[in-house]
Short mmCIF file of C-alpha atoms in Angstrom, two decimals:
data_model
loop_
_atom_site.label_atom_id
_atom_site.label_comp_id
_atom_site.label_asym_id
_atom_site.label_seq_id
_atom_site.Cartn_x
_atom_site.Cartn_y
_atom_site.Cartn_z
CA MET O 1 0.02 -0.03 0.04
CA ARG O 2 1.22 3.47 -0.92
CA LEU O 3 0.79 5.93 2.02
CA SER O 4 -0.34 8.62 -0.38
CA ARG O 5 -3.43 6.55 -1.10
CA TYR O 6 -3.96 5.25 2.39
CA PHE O 7 -6.36 6.61 4.95
CA LEU O 8 -4.02 7.12 7.94
CA PRO O 9 -5.23 10.14 10.09
CA VAL O 10 -2.23 10.40 12.46
CA LEU O 11 -2.66 12.81 15.28
CA LYS O 12 0.23 15.03 16.56
CA GLU O 13 -1.13 15.50 20.02
CA THR O 14 -2.42 12.98 22.53
CA PRO O 15 -6.21 13.37 23.26
CA ALA O 16 -6.69 14.50 26.81
CA ASP O 17 -9.08 11.75 27.79
CA ALA O 18 -6.56 8.93 26.76
CA THR O 19 -4.69 7.90 29.89
CA ILE O 20 -3.06 4.58 28.96
CA ALA O 21 -0.59 3.70 26.13
CA SER O 22 -2.99 1.58 23.95
CA HIS O 23 -5.66 4.20 24.01
CA GLN O 24 -3.23 7.02 23.28
CA TYR O 25 -1.50 5.26 20.50
CA MET O 26 -4.53 3.80 18.81
CA LEU O 27 -5.95 7.29 18.53
CA ARG O 28 -2.73 8.88 17.51
CA ALA O 29 -1.84 6.21 15.00
CA GLY O 30 -5.17 6.65 13.32
CA MET O 31 -6.37 3.16 14.17
CA MET O 32 -9.87 4.14 15.50
CA LYS O 33 -12.16 7.08 16.19
CA GLN O 34 -14.50 7.33 19.14
CA ASN O 35 -18.16 7.61 18.05
CA SER O 36 -19.67 7.72 21.55
CA ALA O 37 -18.59 6.62 25.04
CA GLY O 38 -16.94 3.29 24.71
CA ILE O 39 -17.95 2.84 21.03
CA TYR O 40 -15.41 3.17 18.22
CA SER O 41 -15.06 3.12 14.40
CA TRP O 42 -12.16 0.96 13.37
CA LEU O 43 -10.14 2.72 10.72
CA PRO O 44 -8.14 0.86 8.01
CA LEU O 45 -4.90 0.44 10.20
CA GLY O 46 -6.72 -0.71 13.28
CA TYR O 47 -9.07 -2.92 11.29
CA LYS O 48 -6.12 -4.76 9.65
CA VAL O 49 -4.69 -5.63 13.05
CA LEU O 50 -8.14 -6.70 14.39
CA LYS O 51 -8.55 -9.04 11.27
CA ASN O 52 -5.03 -10.42 11.80
CA ILE O 53 -5.80 -11.27 15.36
CA GLU O 54 -9.14 -12.73 14.51
CA ALA O 55 -7.52 -15.02 11.84
CA ILE O 56 -5.09 -16.52 14.44
CA VAL O 57 -7.94 -17.03 17.03
CA ARG O 58 -10.03 -18.77 14.35
CA ASP O 59 -7.15 -20.90 13.16
CA GLU O 60 -6.42 -22.18 16.71
CA GLN O 61 -10.12 -22.83 17.39
CA ASN O 62 -10.31 -24.84 14.18
CA LYS O 63 -7.23 -26.88 15.22
CA ALA O 64 -8.88 -27.73 18.48
CA GLY O 65 -11.82 -29.12 16.64
CA ALA O 66 -14.32 -26.34 17.08
CA ASN O 67 -16.97 -25.69 14.47
CA GLU O 68 -17.54 -22.00 13.48
CA MET O 69 -21.03 -20.46 13.14
CA LEU O 70 -22.59 -17.07 13.58
CA MET O 71 -25.33 -15.99 15.97
CA PRO O 72 -27.02 -12.61 15.76
CA THR O 73 -26.24 -9.59 17.90
CA ILE O 74 -29.96 -9.05 18.91
CA GLN O 75 -31.49 -11.75 20.99
CA SER O 76 -34.95 -12.53 22.30
CA ALA O 77 -35.39 -11.76 25.97
CA ASP O 78 -37.55 -14.98 26.28
CA LEU O 79 -34.43 -17.16 26.15
CA TRP O 80 -32.81 -15.26 28.99
CA LYS O 81 -36.02 -15.49 30.97
CA GLU O 82 -35.87 -19.25 30.66
CA THR O 83 -32.53 -19.39 32.45
CA GLY O 84 -33.43 -16.58 34.95
CA ARG O 85 -30.77 -14.32 33.71
CA TYR O 86 -32.78 -11.62 32.29
CA ASP O 87 -33.51 -9.89 35.45
CA ASP O 88 -30.22 -10.98 37.17
CA TYR O 89 -27.70 -9.77 34.65
CA GLY O 90 -28.13 -6.09 35.67
CA PRO O 91 -27.83 -2.62 33.96
CA GLU O 92 -24.88 -3.74 31.76
CA MET O 93 -27.47 -5.49 29.48
CA LEU O 94 -28.96 -3.18 26.85
CA ARG O 95 -32.70 -3.93 26.73
CA ILE O 96 -34.70 -3.17 23.57
CA THR O 97 -38.36 -3.33 22.64
CA ASP O 98 -39.12 -3.74 19.01
CA ARG O 99 -42.26 -2.21 17.18
CA HIS O 100 -44.37 -5.29 18.22
CA GLU O 101 -43.56 -4.64 21.89
CA ARG O 102 -41.41 -7.78 22.04
CA GLU O 103 -38.56 -7.56 24.46
CA MET O 104 -35.14 -7.98 22.87
CA LEU O 105 -31.64 -7.36 24.01
CA TYR O 106 -28.14 -6.65 22.48
CA GLY O 107 -26.35 -9.80 23.36
CA PRO O 108 -23.55 -9.42 26.02
CA THR O 109 -22.89 -13.26 25.57
CA ASN O 110 -24.55 -16.30 24.02
CA GLU O 111 -24.94 -19.24 26.51
CA ASP O 112 -28.77 -19.05 26.36
CA MET O 113 -29.05 -18.78 22.59
CA ILE O 114 -26.51 -21.51 21.87
CA THR O 115 -28.35 -23.88 24.37
CA ASP O 116 -31.57 -23.22 22.45
CA ILE O 117 -29.81 -24.02 19.13
CA PHE O 118 -28.37 -27.28 20.65
CA ARG O 119 -31.69 -28.52 22.14
CA SER O 120 -33.44 -27.91 18.78
CA PHE O 121 -31.22 -30.36 17.00
CA VAL O 122 -29.33 -32.85 19.29
CA ARG O 123 -31.10 -35.59 21.14
CA SER O 124 -28.57 -38.49 21.36
CA TYR O 125 -25.18 -39.14 22.92
CA LYS O 126 -24.16 -40.28 19.48
CA ASP O 127 -23.94 -36.66 18.35
CA LEU O 128 -21.58 -35.65 21.17
CA PRO O 129 -19.36 -34.02 21.89
CA GLN O 130 -20.03 -30.76 20.16
CA LEU O 131 -17.80 -27.66 20.23
CA LEU O 132 -19.23 -24.58 18.57
CA TYR O 133 -17.90 -21.11 18.34
CA HIS O 134 -18.52 -17.73 16.64
CA ILE O 135 -16.67 -14.36 16.41
CA GLN O 136 -19.27 -11.53 16.95
CA TRP O 137 -19.80 -8.16 18.28
CA LYS O 138 -21.13 -7.91 21.80
CA PHE O 139 -22.40 -5.02 23.88
CA ARG O 140 -22.19 -4.40 27.69
CA ASP O 141 -23.34 -1.04 28.90
CA GLU O 142 -20.37 -0.26 31.19
CA ARG O 143 -21.15 2.33 33.74
CA ARG O 144 -17.76 4.06 33.14
CA PRO O 145 -16.24 2.98 29.75
CA ARG O 146 -12.60 3.98 29.64
CA PHE O 147 -9.20 3.06 28.42
CA GLY O 148 -10.24 2.81 24.85
CA VAL O 149 -10.87 -0.76 23.67
CA MET O 150 -9.70 -2.08 27.00
CA ARG O 151 -13.00 -1.25 28.64
CA GLY O 152 -15.41 -0.34 25.85
CA ARG O 153 -19.13 -0.96 25.53
CA GLU O 154 -19.04 -2.54 22.03
CA PHE O 155 -16.41 -5.23 21.50
CA LEU O 156 -15.59 -8.14 19.23
CA MET O 157 -15.48 -11.46 21.08
CA LYS O 158 -14.75 -15.10 20.13
CA ASP O 159 -17.05 -17.25 22.22
CA ALA O 160 -17.05 -21.04 22.06
CA TYR O 161 -19.51 -23.51 23.70
CA SER O 162 -18.98 -27.21 24.49
CA PHE O 163 -21.72 -29.87 24.95
CA ASP O 164 -20.81 -33.25 26.50
CA LEU O 165 -22.60 -36.16 28.01
CA THR O 166 -20.72 -36.25 31.48
CA LYS O 167 -18.64 -33.98 33.50
CA GLU O 168 -15.61 -36.15 32.76
CA ASP O 169 -16.12 -35.51 28.99
CA ALA O 170 -16.76 -31.95 29.67
CA VAL O 171 -13.42 -31.48 31.38
CA LYS O 172 -11.81 -32.88 28.22
CA SER O 173 -13.39 -30.14 26.17
CA TYR O 174 -12.38 -27.67 28.83
CA ASN O 175 -8.73 -28.92 28.43
CA ARG O 176 -8.94 -28.59 24.63
CA MET O 177 -9.77 -24.89 25.03
CA PHE O 178 -7.17 -24.41 27.77
CA VAL O 179 -4.41 -25.67 25.56
CA ALA O 180 -5.80 -23.88 22.49
CA TYR O 181 -5.76 -20.59 24.43
CA LEU O 182 -2.10 -21.16 25.42
CA ASN O 183 -1.23 -21.63 21.73
CA THR O 184 -3.29 -18.69 20.63
CA PHE O 185 -1.73 -16.12 22.89
CA ALA O 186 1.74 -17.48 22.11
CA ARG O 187 1.12 -16.94 18.31
CA LEU O 188 0.04 -13.30 19.17
CA GLY O 189 3.44 -12.62 20.87
CA LEU O 190 1.95 -12.64 24.26
CA LYS O 191 2.80 -14.44 27.48
CA ALA O 192 -0.59 -15.28 29.04
CA VAL O 193 -0.83 -16.78 32.42
CA PRO O 194 -3.85 -18.93 33.37
CA MET O 195 -5.21 -18.08 36.70
CA ARG O 196 -8.03 -19.36 38.95
CA ALA O 197 -10.95 -17.07 38.61
CA ASP O 198 -14.36 -16.16 39.86
CA THR O 199 -17.02 -17.41 37.45
CA GLY O 200 -19.09 -14.24 37.86
CA PRO O 201 -22.43 -13.99 36.05
CA ILE O 202 -21.61 -16.86 33.61
CA GLY O 203 -21.67 -19.34 36.58
CA GLY O 204 -20.08 -22.69 37.10
CA ASP O 205 -17.48 -24.28 39.43
CA LEU O 206 -14.39 -24.45 37.16
CA SER O 207 -12.94 -21.28 35.74
CA HIS O 208 -9.57 -19.80 34.56
CA GLU O 209 -8.70 -16.30 33.40
CA PHE O 210 -5.77 -15.77 30.99
CA LEU O 211 -3.90 -12.63 31.77
CA ILE O 212 -0.93 -10.89 30.22
CA LEU O 213 1.31 -8.84 32.56
CA ALA O 214 1.27 -5.03 32.01
CA ASP O 215 1.77 -2.08 34.32
CA THR O 216 -1.58 -0.69 33.27
CA GLY O 217 -3.43 -3.93 34.06
CA GLU O 218 -6.68 -3.53 35.91
CA SER O 219 -6.14 -6.65 38.04
CA GLU O 220 -3.48 -7.36 40.67
CA VAL O 221 -2.03 -10.87 40.03
CA PHE O 222 -0.02 -13.21 42.07
CA CYS O 223 1.80 -16.13 40.58
CA HIS O 224 4.81 -18.52 40.43
CA SER O 225 7.22 -16.72 38.08
CA ASP O 226 7.87 -20.00 36.14
CA LEU O 227 4.51 -19.65 34.55
CA VAL O 228 5.50 -16.55 32.75
CA ASP O 229 8.20 -18.42 30.70
CA MET O 230 6.55 -21.67 30.04
CA ALA O 231 6.39 -22.52 26.31
CA ALA O 232 3.13 -23.09 24.64
CA PRO O 233 2.26 -26.77 23.96
CA GLY O 234 2.39 -26.07 20.17
CA ASP O 235 1.36 -28.82 17.73
CA VAL O 236 -0.62 -31.31 19.87
CA ASP O 237 -3.09 -34.09 19.21
CA TYR O 238 -6.26 -32.58 20.55
CA ASP O 239 -7.90 -36.09 20.70
CA SER O 240 -5.23 -37.24 23.20
CA ASP O 241 -5.20 -36.73 26.97
CA LEU O 242 -4.29 -32.98 27.45
CA GLN O 243 -4.48 -32.99 31.20
CA SER O 244 -0.74 -33.03 31.67
CA PHE O 245 -0.49 -29.68 29.85
CA VAL O 246 -3.23 -28.25 32.17
CA ASP O 247 -1.65 -29.74 35.29
CA ALA O 248 1.66 -28.17 34.42
CA ARG O 249 0.20 -24.73 34.73
CA THR O 250 -2.44 -25.22 37.41
CA SER O 251 -0.11 -27.07 39.84
CA LEU O 252 1.71 -23.65 40.28
CA TYR O 253 0.13 -20.86 42.20
CA ALA O 254 -1.55 -18.27 40.14
CA ALA O 255 -4.56 -16.13 41.11
CA THR O 256 -6.04 -12.64 40.64
CA ASP O 257 -6.64 -10.38 43.62
CA GLU O 258 -10.22 -11.70 43.90
CA MET O 259 -9.06 -15.34 44.40
CA HIS O 260 -5.73 -14.61 46.06
CA GLU O 261 -4.83 -16.71 49.10
CA PRO O 262 -1.82 -15.06 50.87
CA ASP O 263 -1.08 -18.19 52.93
CA GLU O 264 -0.85 -20.34 49.89
CA PHE O 265 1.16 -17.74 47.96
CA ALA O 266 3.60 -17.67 50.86
CA LYS O 267 4.45 -21.40 50.16
CA VAL O 268 5.91 -20.32 46.77
CA PRO O 269 9.78 -19.96 47.05
CA GLY O 270 10.59 -16.25 47.71
CA ASP O 271 12.63 -15.96 44.49
CA LYS O 272 9.70 -17.40 42.44
CA GLN O 273 6.95 -15.09 43.94
CA LEU O 274 5.75 -12.64 41.22
CA SER O 275 3.13 -10.00 42.01
CA ALA O 276 2.18 -7.52 39.22
CA ARG O 277 -0.73 -6.20 37.34
CA GLY O 278 -2.45 -8.04 34.54
CA ILE O 279 -4.90 -7.64 31.67
CA GLU O 280 -7.59 -10.23 31.17
CA VAL O 281 -7.54 -11.41 27.52
CA GLY O 282 -9.42 -14.72 27.79
CA HIS O 283 -11.79 -16.52 30.20
CA ILE O 284 -12.98 -20.12 30.23
CA PHE O 285 -15.81 -21.77 32.21
CA TYR O 286 -17.19 -25.23 32.96
CA PHE O 287 -20.71 -24.83 34.33
CA GLY O 288 -22.38 -28.26 33.87
CA ASP O 289 -26.11 -28.03 33.45
CA LYS O 290 -26.57 -24.36 34.66
CA TYR O 291 -28.29 -23.54 31.24
CA SER O 292 -29.15 -27.00 29.86
CA GLY O 293 -31.19 -27.83 32.98
CA PRO O 294 -33.62 -24.86 32.99
CA MET O 295 -33.85 -24.95 29.16
CA GLY O 296 -34.38 -28.68 28.88
CA ALA O 297 -31.45 -29.47 26.72
CA LYS O 298 -31.37 -33.23 27.41
CA VAL O 299 -29.62 -36.09 25.47
CA MET O 300 -30.35 -39.82 25.49
CA GLY O 301 -27.41 -41.88 26.81
CA SER O 302 -26.39 -45.32 25.68
CA ASP O 303 -28.46 -46.73 28.58
CA GLY O 304 -31.65 -45.14 27.22
CA LYS O 305 -31.86 -42.56 29.98
CA GLU O 306 -32.02 -38.86 29.41
CA SER O 307 -29.85 -36.43 31.17
CA ASN O 308 -28.98 -32.74 30.93
CA VAL O 309 -26.05 -32.04 28.69
CA MET O 310 -22.89 -30.76 30.41
CA MET O 311 -21.68 -27.45 29.02
CA GLY O 312 -18.79 -24.98 29.10
CA SER O 313 -18.12 -21.64 27.49
CA TYR O 314 -14.88 -19.97 26.38
CA GLY O 315 -14.32 -16.32 25.61
CA ILE O 316 -11.49 -14.36 23.98
CA GLY O 317 -11.69 -10.54 23.77
CA VAL O 318 -10.55 -10.09 20.13
CA SER O 319 -10.80 -6.35 20.01
CA ARG O 320 -9.52 -6.01 23.53
CA LEU O 321 -6.35 -8.02 22.37
CA VAL O 322 -5.49 -5.11 20.13
CA GLY O 323 -5.10 -2.87 23.21
CA GLY O 324 -3.58 -5.63 25.18
CA ILE O 325 -0.78 -6.26 22.68
CA ILE O 326 0.01 -2.55 22.57
CA GLU O 327 0.16 -2.42 26.39
CA ALA O 328 2.58 -5.26 26.41
CA SER O 329 4.63 -4.03 23.42
CA HIS O 330 5.31 -0.33 23.00
CA ASP O 331 7.93 2.29 23.87
CA GLU O 332 7.98 6.11 24.15
CA ASN O 333 7.84 6.51 20.32
CA GLY O 334 4.80 4.38 19.66
CA ILE O 335 3.60 0.76 19.08
CA ILE O 336 5.83 -2.30 18.42
CA TRP O 337 3.77 -4.89 16.66
CA PRO O 338 4.59 -8.62 16.84
CA LYS O 339 5.12 -9.90 13.23
CA SER O 340 2.08 -12.18 13.49
CA VAL O 341 -0.39 -9.36 13.76
CA THR O 342 1.42 -6.30 12.20
CA PRO O 343 -0.82 -4.45 9.76
CA PHE O 344 2.05 -4.25 7.20
CA GLY O 345 5.16 -6.35 7.11
CA ALA O 346 7.58 -3.45 6.63
CA GLY O 347 7.62 0.23 6.01
CA ILE O 348 9.53 1.70 3.01
CA ILE O 349 10.72 5.31 3.69
CA ASN O 350 11.50 7.33 0.67
CA LEU O 351 13.80 10.18 1.93
CA LYS O 352 13.44 12.16 -1.21
CA ALA O 353 10.23 11.66 -3.01
CA GLY O 354 10.38 13.09 -6.51
CA ASP O 355 13.95 12.14 -7.00
CA ASP O 356 14.08 9.80 -10.06
CA GLY O 357 16.71 7.49 -8.60
CA THR O 358 15.26 7.29 -5.16
CA ASP O 359 11.73 6.80 -6.47
CA ALA O 360 12.90 4.03 -8.82
CA ALA O 361 14.72 2.21 -6.03
CA CYS O 362 11.84 2.45 -3.73
CA GLU O 363 9.33 1.28 -6.46
CA ASP O 364 11.50 -1.78 -7.18
CA LEU O 365 11.74 -2.87 -3.60
CA TYR O 366 8.07 -2.19 -3.06
CA GLY O 367 7.19 -4.37 -6.01
CA LYS O 368 9.52 -7.22 -4.96
CA LEU O 369 8.29 -7.18 -1.31
CA SER O 370 4.71 -7.15 -2.43
CA LYS O 371 5.30 -10.08 -4.85
CA ALA O 372 6.97 -11.94 -1.96
CA GLY O 373 3.74 -11.53 0.13
CA ILE O 374 5.37 -9.13 2.74
CA ASP O 375 2.51 -6.48 2.24
CA PRO O 376 4.70 -3.36 2.65
CA LEU O 377 3.61 0.21 3.42
CA TYR O 378 5.43 2.54 1.10
CA ASP O 379 5.81 6.09 2.49
CA ASP O 380 5.98 8.02 -0.86
CA LYS O 381 4.70 11.29 0.60
CA ALA O 382 6.71 14.55 0.22
CA ASP O 383 7.22 15.03 4.05
CA ARG O 384 10.38 15.86 5.87
CA GLY O 385 12.48 12.84 7.05
CA GLY O 386 11.78 13.43 10.67
CA VAL O 387 8.03 13.41 10.04
CA LYS O 388 8.43 10.09 8.24
CA PHE O 389 10.55 8.48 10.88
CA GLY O 390 8.24 9.57 13.71
CA ARG O 391 5.09 8.38 11.88
CA MET O 392 6.73 5.03 11.12
CA ASP O 393 7.77 4.61 14.76
CA LEU O 394 4.33 5.54 15.94
CA ILE O 395 2.50 2.84 13.82
CA GLY O 396 4.98 0.28 14.87
CA LEU O 397 5.84 -1.89 11.84
CA PRO O 398 8.49 -4.36 12.70
CA TYR O 399 10.98 -3.13 10.00
CA GLN O 400 11.75 0.18 8.45
CA LEU O 401 13.56 0.31 5.13
CA VAL O 402 15.11 3.62 4.43
CA ILE O 403 16.15 4.70 0.96
CA GLY O 404 17.71 8.07 0.10
CA PRO O 405 19.92 9.55 -2.66
CA ARG O 406 23.07 8.57 -0.84
CA GLY O 407 21.93 4.97 -0.38
CA VAL O 408 20.86 4.82 -4.00
CA LYS O 409 24.40 5.86 -5.03
CA ASP O 410 25.95 3.21 -2.76
CA GLY O 411 23.34 0.56 -3.61
CA ILE O 412 22.27 0.01 0.01
CA VAL O 413 19.05 0.21 2.18
CA GLU O 414 19.13 1.12 5.82
CA VAL O 415 17.12 -1.61 7.62
CA LYS O 416 15.93 -0.71 11.10
CA ASP O 417 14.46 -3.27 13.53
CA ARG O 418 11.65 -1.30 15.28
CA LYS O 419 11.86 -3.46 18.52
CA THR O 420 15.53 -3.30 19.10
CA GLY O 421 16.39 -0.12 17.20
CA GLU O 422 19.29 -1.94 15.55
CA LYS O 423 20.23 -0.70 12.14
CA GLN O 424 22.11 -2.37 9.29
CA ASN O 425 23.01 -1.35 5.79
CA LEU O 426 22.19 -4.03 3.28
CA SER O 427 22.11 -4.39 -0.55
CA TYR O 428 18.74 -4.47 -2.23
CA ASP O 429 18.96 -8.19 -2.62
CA GLU O 430 20.07 -8.71 0.88
CA THR O 431 17.24 -6.56 2.15
CA LEU O 432 14.70 -8.59 0.20
CA ASN O 433 16.09 -11.86 1.43
CA TYR O 434 16.41 -10.69 5.05
CA ILE O 435 12.75 -9.40 5.27
CA THR O 436 11.30 -12.44 3.70
CA ALA O 437 13.32 -14.71 5.99
CA GLN O 438 11.84 -12.83 9.03
CA TYR O 439 8.32 -13.77 8.01
CA ARG O 440 8.98 -17.35 6.93
CA ASP O 441 8.01 -18.81 10.44
CA LYS O 442 5.93 -15.96 11.83
#
């Protein structure tokens, strides 16, 4: 993409109401625009990142054996009344009445609707297990929406739901999602720690939050430091017994402030005790027949007897992850995107737009990188060098490729690594080979 043709409304000043890095940089880098409290338009740069994150989340769900579907944003209040949640959920639920005076709501989650779908079609244990998911916009009417996409009212969420005959089988589904989440966050360049969590309004008796450590995190967390550096399981057989992967994490102490037990934390060796702040980016629950019971979602077992299906739900805040990644990866100059989610693979900076030699060299590199699948952003605008460098640092592409008249004369490109700040002078062919190699195993 040529910057001269791209919609990138970069701001020079930080908006006064933006108090954390992700909110500041998403506004300054032209990634989004606020429409009303906690509701944003996603502009091209932000939307590209959002879709890249969504693609990784989807890929890992599919690997874990989940089936994608799509449920509507507007739900009937009747389903929520069946489970008793309509009145219990509280003012965060946006309640709507249609022209026929039917009570509707803008869905904050989908346990009730997915249970209705399941009971409409599944009757026998032979059709179990089932693991269904969708990626859809949700709405929760936060009293004080703040921190940009970190605590907004409208947000994009991946929510999955499992259906099993027994609790033993349901725990296997829970473990599938536990492992899939570890792999998902690792691919996003994040170190996410699973922690025992309160089940909240979702309900149930087994729950883990996945948190990334960041100074601006809303939760205080306490954990064994080894959890932060544990490698993700990677390529696993999801049909095998995954309990060992779960046990390796859950056997070490990890809890948010709501679940913290100081006496238990004190048993962790002193040099391994880690207390910090964290950002929740995922939450998984097992809740048995909390919804299937009231809604009559029963299946026939091999013994001919009917029983309530055992369920779990599994959420990832896709839009929240955009902010979470920035909180975990930025510096005083702007964002530093992991290669897996970056909106563009590299930024080409033309230091003298309009100069025949510089233009030709930039065009040649731009074409070759595009053909190699790198998707570069070519800054072909007639701005001063300082403006171009500042803008490129702000939007955080992993690599900056700088070409000017002197470089053209010497046949070199200055290649800057955005994360480390390290610079090297490479020939055009070396630059092409170097950048493509960086993305070979992203």
